[in-house]
Amino acid sequence: MGNNILIVDDAAFMRMMVKDILTKGGYNVVGEAENGVVAVQKYSELKPDLITLDITMPEMDGIQALKKIKEIDAGANIIMCSAMGQQAMVIEAIQNGAKDFIVKPFQADRVLEAVKKVIG
């Protein structure tokens, strides 16, 4: 099993935080995207083993991006990232094929636990 990860979040600071947690955890961050449109393009190009996908983003939100990526690759491994109070969206994401979700502010151990659960 590979461990190439694509990080998607509209906040550069959040991408940096997740990247830091993942690289320290021994994972390889192959790309970053700032919205769902870029995420779908990068997924097609990079074919990562896992995507961390923010729910609330401009242009195309995480739920729309999740659906598009699942159309490209039904087996895509996606972990949603949400702020507190987005339970309905998290449930919708899981129903559409997300494997897990992590809540902001990110806690390193929870991020790594979710990634390990999904891709080992």
mmCIF file of C-alpha atoms in Angstrom:
data_model
loop_
_atom_site.group_PDB
_atom_site.id
_atom_site.type_symbol
_atom_site.label_atom_id
_atom_site.label_comp_id
_atom_site.label_asym_id
_atom_site.label_seq_id
_atom_site.Cartn_x
_atom_site.Cartn_y
_atom_site.Cartn_z
ATOM 1 C CA MET A 1 0.000 0.000 0.000
ATOM 2 C CA GLY A 2 1.364 3.395 -0.902
ATOM 3 C CA ASN A 3 1.212 6.479 1.216
ATOM 4 C CA ASN A 4 1.029 9.395 -1.195
ATOM 5 C CA ILE A 5 -1.393 12.024 0.046
ATOM 6 C CA LEU A 6 -3.115 15.030 -1.542
ATOM 7 C CA ILE A 7 -4.125 17.777 0.901
ATOM 8 C CA VAL A 8 -7.102 19.950 -0.009
ATOM 9 C CA ASP A 9 -8.028 23.033 2.023
ATOM 10 C CA ASP A 10 -8.709 26.632 1.051
ATOM 11 C CA ALA A 11 -6.541 27.861 3.949
ATOM 12 C CA ALA A 12 -2.801 27.653 3.256
ATOM 13 C CA PHE A 13 -2.176 27.550 7.007
ATOM 14 C CA MET A 14 -4.371 24.447 7.379
ATOM 15 C CA ARG A 15 -2.633 22.724 4.457
ATOM 16 C CA MET A 16 0.710 23.490 6.066
ATOM 17 C CA MET A 17 -0.456 22.058 9.407
ATOM 18 C CA VAL A 18 -1.761 18.839 7.860
ATOM 19 C CA LYS A 19 1.356 18.481 5.702
ATOM 20 C CA ASP A 20 3.561 18.881 8.775
ATOM 21 C CA ILE A 21 1.595 16.238 10.718
ATOM 22 C CA LEU A 22 1.654 13.774 7.804
ATOM 23 C CA THR A 23 5.322 14.180 6.857
ATOM 24 C CA LYS A 24 6.361 13.755 10.504
ATOM 25 C CA GLY A 25 4.168 10.641 10.522
ATOM 26 C CA GLY A 26 6.155 9.205 7.615
ATOM 27 C CA TYR A 27 3.689 9.941 4.819
ATOM 28 C CA ASN A 28 4.501 11.547 1.486
ATOM 29 C CA VAL A 29 2.498 14.650 0.555
ATOM 30 C CA VAL A 30 2.411 14.639 -3.261
ATOM 31 C CA GLY A 31 0.287 17.726 -3.742
ATOM 32 C CA GLU A 32 -1.963 20.422 -2.358
ATOM 33 C CA ALA A 33 -5.109 22.070 -3.667
ATOM 34 C CA GLU A 34 -6.969 25.170 -2.502
ATOM 35 C CA ASN A 35 -10.445 24.253 -3.772
ATOM 36 C CA GLY A 36 -12.501 21.378 -5.138
ATOM 37 C CA VAL A 37 -11.877 22.219 -8.795
ATOM 38 C CA VAL A 38 -8.100 22.006 -8.353
ATOM 39 C CA ALA A 39 -8.527 18.918 -6.135
ATOM 40 C CA VAL A 40 -10.315 16.992 -8.897
ATOM 41 C CA GLN A 41 -7.639 17.970 -11.467
ATOM 42 C CA LYS A 42 -4.787 17.050 -9.122
ATOM 43 C CA TYR A 43 -6.419 13.753 -8.197
ATOM 44 C CA SER A 44 -6.505 12.776 -11.866
ATOM 45 C CA GLU A 45 -2.867 13.809 -12.369
ATOM 46 C CA LEU A 46 -1.308 12.498 -9.175
ATOM 47 C CA LYS A 47 -3.474 9.451 -8.360
ATOM 48 C CA PRO A 48 -2.716 9.760 -4.629
ATOM 49 C CA ASP A 49 -3.438 6.915 -2.193
ATOM 50 C CA LEU A 50 -5.421 9.273 0.028
ATOM 51 C CA ILE A 51 -6.971 12.738 -0.008
ATOM 52 C CA THR A 52 -7.719 14.950 2.969
ATOM 53 C CA LEU A 53 -10.610 17.080 1.777
ATOM 54 C CA ASP A 54 -11.938 20.194 3.463
ATOM 55 C CA ILE A 55 -15.730 20.507 3.360
ATOM 56 C CA THR A 56 -16.108 24.285 3.120
ATOM 57 C CA MET A 57 -14.222 25.792 0.162
ATOM 58 C CA PRO A 58 -14.825 28.334 -2.603
ATOM 59 C CA GLU A 59 -15.597 27.371 -6.239
ATOM 60 C CA MET A 60 -16.389 23.730 -5.467
ATOM 61 C CA ASP A 61 -16.960 22.501 -1.931
ATOM 62 C CA GLY A 62 -15.672 19.256 -0.466
ATOM 63 C CA ILE A 63 -18.916 17.329 -0.977
ATOM 64 C CA GLN A 64 -19.036 18.189 -4.711
ATOM 65 C CA ALA A 65 -15.321 17.377 -5.072
ATOM 66 C CA LEU A 66 -15.843 14.070 -3.251
ATOM 67 C CA LYS A 67 -18.610 13.086 -5.690
ATOM 68 C CA LYS A 68 -16.512 14.070 -8.730
ATOM 69 C CA ILE A 69 -13.440 12.190 -7.491
ATOM 70 C CA LYS A 70 -15.586 9.113 -6.769
ATOM 71 C CA GLU A 71 -16.841 9.304 -10.379
ATOM 72 C CA ILE A 72 -13.230 9.228 -11.591
ATOM 73 C CA ASP A 73 -12.183 6.511 -9.130
ATOM 74 C CA ALA A 74 -14.793 4.656 -7.087
ATOM 75 C CA GLY A 75 -12.012 3.302 -4.871
ATOM 76 C CA ALA A 76 -10.607 6.694 -3.894
ATOM 77 C CA ASN A 77 -9.658 7.003 -0.217
ATOM 78 C CA ILE A 78 -10.968 10.292 1.123
ATOM 79 C CA ILE A 79 -10.891 11.709 4.640
ATOM 80 C CA MET A 80 -13.066 14.786 5.121
ATOM 81 C CA CYS A 81 -11.929 17.712 7.234
ATOM 82 C CA SER A 82 -14.618 19.729 8.943
ATOM 83 C CA ALA A 83 -15.054 22.494 11.445
ATOM 84 C CA MET A 84 -17.180 21.827 14.507
ATOM 85 C CA GLY A 85 -20.901 21.919 13.846
ATOM 86 C CA GLN A 86 -20.833 20.449 10.337
ATOM 87 C CA GLN A 87 -22.305 17.083 11.310
ATOM 88 C CA ALA A 88 -24.917 17.049 8.533
ATOM 89 C CA MET A 89 -22.236 17.635 5.895
ATOM 90 C CA VAL A 90 -19.977 14.987 7.442
ATOM 91 C CA ILE A 91 -22.842 12.472 7.300
ATOM 92 C CA GLU A 92 -23.498 13.387 3.656
ATOM 93 C CA ALA A 93 -19.782 12.955 2.900
ATOM 94 C CA ILE A 94 -19.674 9.504 4.534
ATOM 95 C CA GLN A 95 -22.826 8.473 2.612
ATOM 96 C CA ASN A 96 -21.051 9.549 -0.592
ATOM 97 C CA GLY A 97 -18.003 7.424 0.103
ATOM 98 C CA ALA A 98 -15.674 9.318 2.460
ATOM 99 C CA LYS A 99 -13.813 6.825 4.649
ATOM 100 C CA ASP A 100 -13.423 8.986 7.750
ATOM 101 C CA PHE A 101 -13.385 12.564 8.947
ATOM 102 C CA ILE A 102 -11.193 14.736 11.117
ATOM 103 C CA VAL A 103 -12.301 17.857 12.927
ATOM 104 C CA LYS A 104 -10.529 21.199 13.044
ATOM 105 C CA PRO A 105 -8.494 22.310 14.868
ATOM 106 C CA PHE A 106 -6.459 19.247 13.901
ATOM 107 C CA GLN A 107 -4.874 17.064 16.530
ATOM 108 C CA ALA A 108 -1.852 15.238 15.158
ATOM 109 C CA ASP A 109 -2.682 11.874 16.727
ATOM 110 C CA ARG A 110 -6.248 11.926 15.388
ATOM 111 C CA VAL A 111 -5.082 12.859 11.872
ATOM 112 C CA LEU A 112 -2.506 10.039 11.848
ATOM 113 C CA GLU A 113 -5.002 7.571 13.335
ATOM 114 C CA ALA A 114 -7.525 8.334 10.567
ATOM 115 C CA VAL A 115 -4.878 8.041 7.824
ATOM 116 C CA LYS A 116 -3.511 4.802 9.268
ATOM 117 C CA LYS A 117 -7.028 3.354 9.476
ATOM 118 C CA VAL A 118 -7.701 4.166 5.813
ATOM 119 C CA ILE A 119 -4.387 3.372 4.076
ATOM 120 C CA GLY A 120 -2.242 1.710 6.749
#
